[in-house]
Structures are given as structure tokens and as C-alpha cells.
Coordinates of C-alpha atoms and ligand atoms in Angstrom, one line a residue:
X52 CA 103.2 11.3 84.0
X53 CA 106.6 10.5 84.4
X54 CA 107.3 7.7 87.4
X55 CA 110.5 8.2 89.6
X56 CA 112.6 5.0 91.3
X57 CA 116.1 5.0 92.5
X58 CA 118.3 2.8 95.0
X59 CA 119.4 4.2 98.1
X60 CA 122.7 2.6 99.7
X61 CA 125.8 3.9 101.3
X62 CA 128.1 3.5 99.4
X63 CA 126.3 2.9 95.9
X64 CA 128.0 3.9 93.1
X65 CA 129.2 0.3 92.5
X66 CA 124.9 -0.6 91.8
X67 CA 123.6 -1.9 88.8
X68 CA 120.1 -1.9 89.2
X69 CA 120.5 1.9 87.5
X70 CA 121.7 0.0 84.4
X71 CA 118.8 -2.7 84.4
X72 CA 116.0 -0.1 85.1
X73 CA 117.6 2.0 82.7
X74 CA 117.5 -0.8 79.9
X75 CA 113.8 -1.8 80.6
X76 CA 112.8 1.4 80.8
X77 CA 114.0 2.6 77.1
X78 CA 112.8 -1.3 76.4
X79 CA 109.5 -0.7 77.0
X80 CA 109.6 3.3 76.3
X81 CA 108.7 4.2 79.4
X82 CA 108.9 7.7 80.4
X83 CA 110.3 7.2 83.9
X84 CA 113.5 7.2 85.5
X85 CA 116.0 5.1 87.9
X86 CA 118.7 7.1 89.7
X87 CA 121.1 6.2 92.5
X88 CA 121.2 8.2 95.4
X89 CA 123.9 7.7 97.9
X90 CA 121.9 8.2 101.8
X91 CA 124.0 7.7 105.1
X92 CA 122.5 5.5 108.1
X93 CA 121.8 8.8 109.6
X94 CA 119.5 10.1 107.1
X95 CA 117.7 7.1 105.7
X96 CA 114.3 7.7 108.0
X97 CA 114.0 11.4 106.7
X98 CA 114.7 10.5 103.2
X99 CA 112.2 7.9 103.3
X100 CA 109.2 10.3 105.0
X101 CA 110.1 12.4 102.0
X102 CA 110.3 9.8 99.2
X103 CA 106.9 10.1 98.1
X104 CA 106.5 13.8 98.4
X105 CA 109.7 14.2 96.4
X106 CA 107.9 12.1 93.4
X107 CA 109.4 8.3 94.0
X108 CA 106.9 5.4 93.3
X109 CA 109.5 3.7 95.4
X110 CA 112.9 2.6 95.6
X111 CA 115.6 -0.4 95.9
X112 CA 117.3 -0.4 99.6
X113 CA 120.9 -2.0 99.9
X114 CA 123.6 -2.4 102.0
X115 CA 123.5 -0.9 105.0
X116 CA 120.0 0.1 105.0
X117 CA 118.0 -3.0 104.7
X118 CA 116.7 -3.9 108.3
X119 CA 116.4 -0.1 109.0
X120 CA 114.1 0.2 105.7
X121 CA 112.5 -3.3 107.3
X122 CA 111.5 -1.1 110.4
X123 CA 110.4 1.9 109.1
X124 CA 107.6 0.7 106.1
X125 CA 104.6 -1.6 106.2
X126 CA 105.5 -5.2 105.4
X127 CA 104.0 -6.8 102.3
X128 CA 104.1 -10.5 102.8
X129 CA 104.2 -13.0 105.3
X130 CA 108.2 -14.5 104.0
X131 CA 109.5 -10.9 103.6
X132 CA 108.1 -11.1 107.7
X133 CA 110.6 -13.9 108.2
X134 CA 113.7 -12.4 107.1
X135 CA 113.8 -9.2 109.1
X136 CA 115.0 -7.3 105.6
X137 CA 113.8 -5.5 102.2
X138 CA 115.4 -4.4 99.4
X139 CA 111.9 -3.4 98.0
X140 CA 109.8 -0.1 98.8
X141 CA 107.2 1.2 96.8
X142 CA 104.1 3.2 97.5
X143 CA 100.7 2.5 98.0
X144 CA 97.7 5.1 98.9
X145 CA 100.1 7.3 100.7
X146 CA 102.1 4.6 102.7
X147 CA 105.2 3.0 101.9
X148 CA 105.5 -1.0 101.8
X149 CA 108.3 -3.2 101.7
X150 CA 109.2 -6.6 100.6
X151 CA 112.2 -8.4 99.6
X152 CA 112.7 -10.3 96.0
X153 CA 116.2 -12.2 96.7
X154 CA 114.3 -15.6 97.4
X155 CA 112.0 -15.3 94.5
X156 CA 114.7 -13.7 92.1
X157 CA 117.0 -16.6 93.1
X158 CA 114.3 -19.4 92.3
X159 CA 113.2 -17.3 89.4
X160 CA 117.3 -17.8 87.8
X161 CA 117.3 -21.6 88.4
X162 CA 113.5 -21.8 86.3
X163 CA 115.2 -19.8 83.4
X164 CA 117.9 -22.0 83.1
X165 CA 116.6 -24.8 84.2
X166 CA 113.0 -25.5 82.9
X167 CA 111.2 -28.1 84.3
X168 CA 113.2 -28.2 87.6
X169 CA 111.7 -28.6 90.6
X170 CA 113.0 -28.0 94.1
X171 CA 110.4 -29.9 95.6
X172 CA 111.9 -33.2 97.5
X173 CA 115.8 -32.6 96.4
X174 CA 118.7 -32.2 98.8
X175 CA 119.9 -28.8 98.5
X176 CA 123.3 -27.9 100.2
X177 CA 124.1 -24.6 101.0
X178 CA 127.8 -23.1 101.7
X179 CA 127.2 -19.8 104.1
X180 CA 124.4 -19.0 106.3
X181 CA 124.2 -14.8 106.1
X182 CA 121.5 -12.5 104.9
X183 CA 121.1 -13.4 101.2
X184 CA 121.4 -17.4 102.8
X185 CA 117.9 -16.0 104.4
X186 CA 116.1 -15.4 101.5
X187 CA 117.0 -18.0 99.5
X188 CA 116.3 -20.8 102.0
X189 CA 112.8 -19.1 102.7
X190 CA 112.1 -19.3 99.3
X191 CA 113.4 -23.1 99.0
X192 CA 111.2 -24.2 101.8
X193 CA 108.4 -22.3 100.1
X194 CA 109.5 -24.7 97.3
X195 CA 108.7 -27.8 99.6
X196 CA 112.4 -28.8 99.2
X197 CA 112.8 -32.2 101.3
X198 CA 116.5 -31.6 102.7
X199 CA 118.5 -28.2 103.1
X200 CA 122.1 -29.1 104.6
X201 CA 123.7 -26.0 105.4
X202 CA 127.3 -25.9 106.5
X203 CA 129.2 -22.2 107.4
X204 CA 131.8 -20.9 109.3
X205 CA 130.1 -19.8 112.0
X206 CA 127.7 -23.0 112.8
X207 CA 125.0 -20.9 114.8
X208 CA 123.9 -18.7 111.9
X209 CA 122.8 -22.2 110.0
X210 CA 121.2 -23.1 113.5
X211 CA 119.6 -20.1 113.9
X212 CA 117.9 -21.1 109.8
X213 CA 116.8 -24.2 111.1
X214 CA 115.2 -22.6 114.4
X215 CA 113.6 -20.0 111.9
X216 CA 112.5 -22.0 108.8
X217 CA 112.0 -25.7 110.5
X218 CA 113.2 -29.3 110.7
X219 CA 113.8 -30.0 106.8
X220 CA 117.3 -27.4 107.8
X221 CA 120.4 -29.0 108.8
X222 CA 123.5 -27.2 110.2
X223 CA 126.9 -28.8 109.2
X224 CA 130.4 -27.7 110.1
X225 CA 132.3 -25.9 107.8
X226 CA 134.9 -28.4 108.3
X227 CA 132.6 -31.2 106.8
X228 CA 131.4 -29.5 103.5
X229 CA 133.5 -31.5 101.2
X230 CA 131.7 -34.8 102.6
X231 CA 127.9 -33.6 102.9
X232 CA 128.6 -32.4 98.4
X233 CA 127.6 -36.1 98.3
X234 CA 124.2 -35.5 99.4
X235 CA 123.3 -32.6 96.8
X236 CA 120.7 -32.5 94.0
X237 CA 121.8 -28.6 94.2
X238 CA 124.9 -26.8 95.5
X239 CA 124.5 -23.3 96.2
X240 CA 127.1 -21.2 97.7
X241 CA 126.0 -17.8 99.3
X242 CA 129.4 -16.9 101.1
X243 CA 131.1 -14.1 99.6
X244 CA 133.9 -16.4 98.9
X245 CA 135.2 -16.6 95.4
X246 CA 134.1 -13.2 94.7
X247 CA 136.9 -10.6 92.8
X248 CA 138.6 -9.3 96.1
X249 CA 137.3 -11.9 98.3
X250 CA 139.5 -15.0 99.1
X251 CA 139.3 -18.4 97.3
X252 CA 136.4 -21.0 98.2
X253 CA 138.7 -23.6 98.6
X254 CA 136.5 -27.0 98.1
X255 CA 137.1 -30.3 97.7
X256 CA 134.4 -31.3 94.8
X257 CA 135.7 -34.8 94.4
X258 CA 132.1 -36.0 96.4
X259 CA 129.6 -33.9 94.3
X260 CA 127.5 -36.2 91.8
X261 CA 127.9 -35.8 88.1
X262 CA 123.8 -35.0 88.4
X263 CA 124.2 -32.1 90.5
X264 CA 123.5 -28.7 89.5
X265 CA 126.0 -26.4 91.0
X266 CA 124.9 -22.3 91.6
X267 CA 127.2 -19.5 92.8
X268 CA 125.3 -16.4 94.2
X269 CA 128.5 -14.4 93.6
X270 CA 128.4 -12.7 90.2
X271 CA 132.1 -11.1 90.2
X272 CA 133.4 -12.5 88.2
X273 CA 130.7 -14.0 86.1
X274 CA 131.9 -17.5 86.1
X275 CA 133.1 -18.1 89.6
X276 CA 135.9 -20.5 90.2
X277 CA 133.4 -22.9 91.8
X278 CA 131.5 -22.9 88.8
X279 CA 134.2 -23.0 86.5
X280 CA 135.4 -26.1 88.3
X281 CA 132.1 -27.7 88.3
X282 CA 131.5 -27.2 84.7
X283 CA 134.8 -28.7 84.1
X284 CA 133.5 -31.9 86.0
X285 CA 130.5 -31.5 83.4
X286 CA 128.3 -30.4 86.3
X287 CA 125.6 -28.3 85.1
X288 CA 126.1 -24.6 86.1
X289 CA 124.0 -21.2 86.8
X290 CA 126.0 -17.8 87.6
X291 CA 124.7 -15.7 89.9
X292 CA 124.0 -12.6 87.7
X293 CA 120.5 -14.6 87.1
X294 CA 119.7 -13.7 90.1
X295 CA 120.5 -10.4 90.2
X296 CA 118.7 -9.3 87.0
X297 CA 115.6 -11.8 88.2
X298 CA 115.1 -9.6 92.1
X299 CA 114.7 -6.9 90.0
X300 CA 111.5 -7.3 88.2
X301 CA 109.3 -7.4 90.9
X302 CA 110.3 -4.0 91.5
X303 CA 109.9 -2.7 88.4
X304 CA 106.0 -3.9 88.1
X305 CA 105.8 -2.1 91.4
X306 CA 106.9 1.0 90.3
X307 CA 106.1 1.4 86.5
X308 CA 103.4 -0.8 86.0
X309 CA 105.1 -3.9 83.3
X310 CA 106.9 -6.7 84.2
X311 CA 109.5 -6.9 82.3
X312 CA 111.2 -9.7 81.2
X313 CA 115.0 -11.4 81.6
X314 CA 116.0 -11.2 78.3
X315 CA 119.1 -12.4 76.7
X316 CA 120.2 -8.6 75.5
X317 CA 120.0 -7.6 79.1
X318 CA 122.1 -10.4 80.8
X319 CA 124.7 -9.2 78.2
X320 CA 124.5 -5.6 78.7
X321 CA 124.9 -6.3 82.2
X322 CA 127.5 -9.1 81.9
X323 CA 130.0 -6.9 79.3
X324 CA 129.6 -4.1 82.6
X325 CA 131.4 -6.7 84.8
X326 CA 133.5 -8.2 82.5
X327 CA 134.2 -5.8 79.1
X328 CA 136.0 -8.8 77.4
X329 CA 132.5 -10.9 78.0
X330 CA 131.0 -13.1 74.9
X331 CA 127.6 -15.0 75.1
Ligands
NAP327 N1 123.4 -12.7 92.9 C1 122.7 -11.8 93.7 O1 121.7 -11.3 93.3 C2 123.2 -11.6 95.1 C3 122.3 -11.2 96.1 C4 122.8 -11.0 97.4 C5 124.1 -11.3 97.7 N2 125.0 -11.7 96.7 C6 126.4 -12.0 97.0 O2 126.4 -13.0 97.9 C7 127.5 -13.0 98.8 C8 127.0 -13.0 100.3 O3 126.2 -11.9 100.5 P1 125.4 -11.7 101.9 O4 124.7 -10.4 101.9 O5 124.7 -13.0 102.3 O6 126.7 -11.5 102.9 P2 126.8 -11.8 104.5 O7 125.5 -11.7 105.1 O8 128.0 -10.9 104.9 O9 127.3 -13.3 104.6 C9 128.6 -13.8 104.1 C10 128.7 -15.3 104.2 O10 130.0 -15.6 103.8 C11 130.7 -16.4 104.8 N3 132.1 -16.1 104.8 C12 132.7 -14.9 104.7 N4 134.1 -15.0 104.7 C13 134.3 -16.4 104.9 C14 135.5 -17.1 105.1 N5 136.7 -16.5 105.0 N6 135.4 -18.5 105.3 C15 134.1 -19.1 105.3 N7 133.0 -18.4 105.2 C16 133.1 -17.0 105.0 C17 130.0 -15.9 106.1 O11 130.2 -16.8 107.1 P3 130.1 -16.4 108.7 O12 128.6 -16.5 109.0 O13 130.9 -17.4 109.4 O14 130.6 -15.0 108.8 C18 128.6 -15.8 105.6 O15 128.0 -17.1 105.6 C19 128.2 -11.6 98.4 O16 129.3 -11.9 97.6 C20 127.1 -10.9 97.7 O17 127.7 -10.0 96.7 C21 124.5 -11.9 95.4

């Protein structure tokens, strides 16, 4: 039997989850297919009552549509609970189920990369405090990491973390970022800053220790000016596509049954998409 998914948004033609389904399904010859499907605000409860019936095993939710998909299936686990958001549906005896895989697709990316490290007991500081801030916080604490500084613009988002995920969150000004880089094991910034169209993350990394680890969660371009910098300092560095490609596979498993693996042909694929001039 062939298995349907597809990722709802509105807009979505700029998604590339088509292209990473796409690749493990011909990887694993899979007969089974991954199609976008642009769905206004208005029309996103219908068009979930009628997934199943119209042949989907589930789907990917974005932007705008992820609390509204969070209200209208069963939720899978306890920390998708916490974050008031899915990006996840899938069916399941006639009901659909959501979760969300940012948190573990972002832990997932610093494993790969990384073997061996462990959040447990590091100081992790985080620049931004919005919804993919959410997820990957949740799945830090998971993690049992000792310290999460978080500094953003608006200092009652990174309040409201700590009120949510507990005392080992601490809420910084924006204004004292540069100073609280001395504290990090791991730097992480979730704010859309940095990214193609966005403006400049203008940072001060003259604090951040030569043993910190330094992770950008925005993926355009592939080697954000944070990072770029970082390496430069002979930090060690992650891009964010990891993370990208790493949500994914719980979806995947959900729908058509594998899961499929991260591989080095896949980050490419995916990297040459963003960046045509890209070389490993
Ligand atoms: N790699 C992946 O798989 C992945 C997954 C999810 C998201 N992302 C990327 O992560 C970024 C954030 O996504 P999101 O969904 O969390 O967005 P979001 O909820 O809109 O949050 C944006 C964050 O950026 C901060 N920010 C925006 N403009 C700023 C400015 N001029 N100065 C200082 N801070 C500013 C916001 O601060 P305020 O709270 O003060 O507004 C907030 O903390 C996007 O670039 C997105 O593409 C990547």
C-alpha cells in the first residue's frame, strides 16, 4: 500500500521537508509519498477532519498552524504538553496525535556532531526566547542541564521559560549578553537574527571561552556569521541545518514505518538547495 504525508503551512513553498522525505523515501524504496500543501488558518480544522479519510498517515504542521494543530489533535507526550505546539501529526486507530520533534531534533544535531557530549551539568546560554527557544530548552532540561541563562529582547518571554521549565532558567537582559558568553559550555542562538534577510546579530564574543561550543539554529545561510566568527576564534561550531534534517525523522518512523538516518548525502543534498555553490 502506498503511505501518504505532506506538510501543511501557509505559505509553504519555501519547505524542505518535501526534499528530505523525498530523499529517504527513494533511500529506502519506499512506495509512499511527501507533498506540500499550502492550507489557510481558515481551513486548517476541515483539512485536518479529512486528512485521514483522504489517505494521509499524517503530516508536518508549520508556521502559522502550530498551536491551532496543538488544539485540535490528541497530544502524544507529556513535553510536547509543555510547549503549547506540534509540528507532528500522524494517525493512530482513527484519531490523530500530535507531538513536536524541535527539542529532540536539536539534541539529536549536537550528538551527531558531537559524540560523547553531554548536556547534563553545563551552562548553556541561550540568545532569544520564542517558540523554537521552547522546545529546545524543554529538551535541555530533559537533559538535566545545571544552568540555562537566557538573555532576549523582550525579558518576559525568558521569564515566562523559567516560570514554565523551573529554577535551573535564568532570564538576562539583552543588553548584558556579551558578559553572561563567559558563563557558557554552549551558546545557542534561537533569534532569527543572522538569518539571509534578517538583520545582523551584532555580538561581542570577546568573553566566550576557547572551550565553548557555539550553535546557530538559523540555517540560512548555512554558516551563520555567529558561527563563522566563532570558528574563526577556533570555537567549535554546529549549523543549524542538523537540526532541521534531525526533527524530521521522528516523523518519518510515524508515517512510513523506518527511521531513517542523518546521513552525510542528505545534509548535502539539502545544504547545495540553500546554497548551490555549497562543498562538504
Ligand atoms: N534549525 C531548525 O530546525 C529551526 C527550527 C525552528 C526555527 N528555526 C529558526 O530559528 C529562528 C527563530 O524561530 P522561532 O520560530 O523561535 O521565531 P520566533 O518565535 O519569532 O522568535 C524570534 C526570536 O528572535 C528574537 N528577535 C527577533 N528580532 C530581534 C531583534 N531585532 N533583536 C533582538 N532579538 C530579536 C525575538 O525576540 P523577542 O522575543 O524580543 O521578539 C525572539 O526571541 C528562525 O530563524 C527560524 O527559521 C530553525
Amino acid at each position: 500500500m502506498t503511505r501518504k504525508a505532506c506538510v501543511i503551512g501557509w505559505p509553504i513553498s519555501h519547505s524542505r521537508s518535501p526534499l528530505i522525505h523525498g530523499y529517504w523515501l527513494r533511500h529506502y524504496g519506499i512506495a509512499g509519498s511527501y507533498e506540500r500543501i499550502p492550507v489557510p488558518p481558515e481551513e486548517l480544522s476541515d483539512f485536518l477532519a479529512r486528512l485521514v479519510q483522504r489517505g494521509f498517515a499524517g503530516c508536518n504542521v508549520t508556521l502559522p498552524h502550530k498551536e491551532a494543530a496543538f488544539r485540535a489533535v490528541r497530544i502524544a507526550d507529556g513535553a510536547t504538553g509543555r510547549l503549547g505546539v506540534v509540528n507532528t501529526v500522524f494517525a493512530r486507530d482513527g484519531e490523530l496525535w500530535g507531538t513536536s520533534t524541535d527539542g529532540e531534533g536539536f539534541v539529536a544535531s549536537l550528538a551527531a556532531s558531537l559524540p560523547g557530549w553531554r548536556a547534563k551539568d553545563q551552562t548553556v546560554v541561550i540568545l532569544g526566547a520564542g517558540g523554537a527557544t521552547r522546545a529546545i530548552v524543554g529538551a535541555l532540561v530533559d537533559q538535566g542541564s545545571g544552568r540555562i541563562i537566557i538573555a532576549n529582547r523582550t525579558r518576559a518571554r525568558a521569564e515566562e521559560l523559567r516560570r514554565d521549565f523551573g529554577s535551573s532558567i535564568e532570564p538576562r537582559d539583552w543588553t548584558e549578553t556579551s558578559d553572561v558568553l563567559g558563563f557558557a559550555d554552549l551558546l545557542i542562538n534561537t533569534t532569527s537574527l543572522g538569518m539571509t534577510g534578517q538583520p545582523a546579530l551584532e555580538i561581542d564574543l570577546g568573553n566566550l571561552p576557547k572551550s565553548a561550543v557555539v550553535t546557530d539554529i538559523v540555517y540560512t545561510p548555512l554558516e551563520t556569521d555567529l558561527l563563522r566568527r566563532a570558528r574563526t576564534l577556533g570555537n567549535a561550531t554546529i549549523p543549524g541545518l542538523g537540526m532541521l534534517l534531525h526533527q524530521a525523522v521522528r516523523g518519518f518512523e510515524l508515517w512510513f514505518g523506518i527511521r531513517p538516518e542523518v546521513t552525510a548525502d542528505l545534509y548535502d543534498l539539502i545544504a547545495r538547495d540553500i546554497d548551490p555553490g555549497y562543498r562538504r
